[in-house]
XYZ file of C-alpha atoms in Angstrom:
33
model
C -3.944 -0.175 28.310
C -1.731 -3.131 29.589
C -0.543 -5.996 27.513
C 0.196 -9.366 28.765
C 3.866 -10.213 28.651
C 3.799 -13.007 25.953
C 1.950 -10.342 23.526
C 4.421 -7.677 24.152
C 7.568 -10.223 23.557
C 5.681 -11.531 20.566
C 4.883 -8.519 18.544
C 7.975 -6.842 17.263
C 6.649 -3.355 17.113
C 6.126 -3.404 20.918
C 9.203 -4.687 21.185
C 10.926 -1.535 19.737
C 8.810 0.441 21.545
C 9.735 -1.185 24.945
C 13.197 -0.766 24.134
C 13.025 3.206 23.267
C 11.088 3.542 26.418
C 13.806 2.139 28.544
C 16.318 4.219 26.901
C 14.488 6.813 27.479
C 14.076 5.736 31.294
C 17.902 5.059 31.893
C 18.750 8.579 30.215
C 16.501 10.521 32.614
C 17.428 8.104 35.496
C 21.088 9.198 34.933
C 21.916 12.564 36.900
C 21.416 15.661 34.245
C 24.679 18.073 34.826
């Protein structure tokens, strides 16, 4: 299910979403120790 860009940016909840998936993308893009 893809959104277009404008309706992601728009809608707030996606928003937060987007942003805890990219966390989550950086912190398992880092090296794990």
């Amino acid at each position: 299910m893809r959104l277009p860009l404008r309706s992601a940016t728009s809608t707030p909840l996606t928003r937060t979403r987007l942003r805890s998936v990219m966390s989550t993308l950086s912190t398992s893009m880092r090296p794990l120790p």
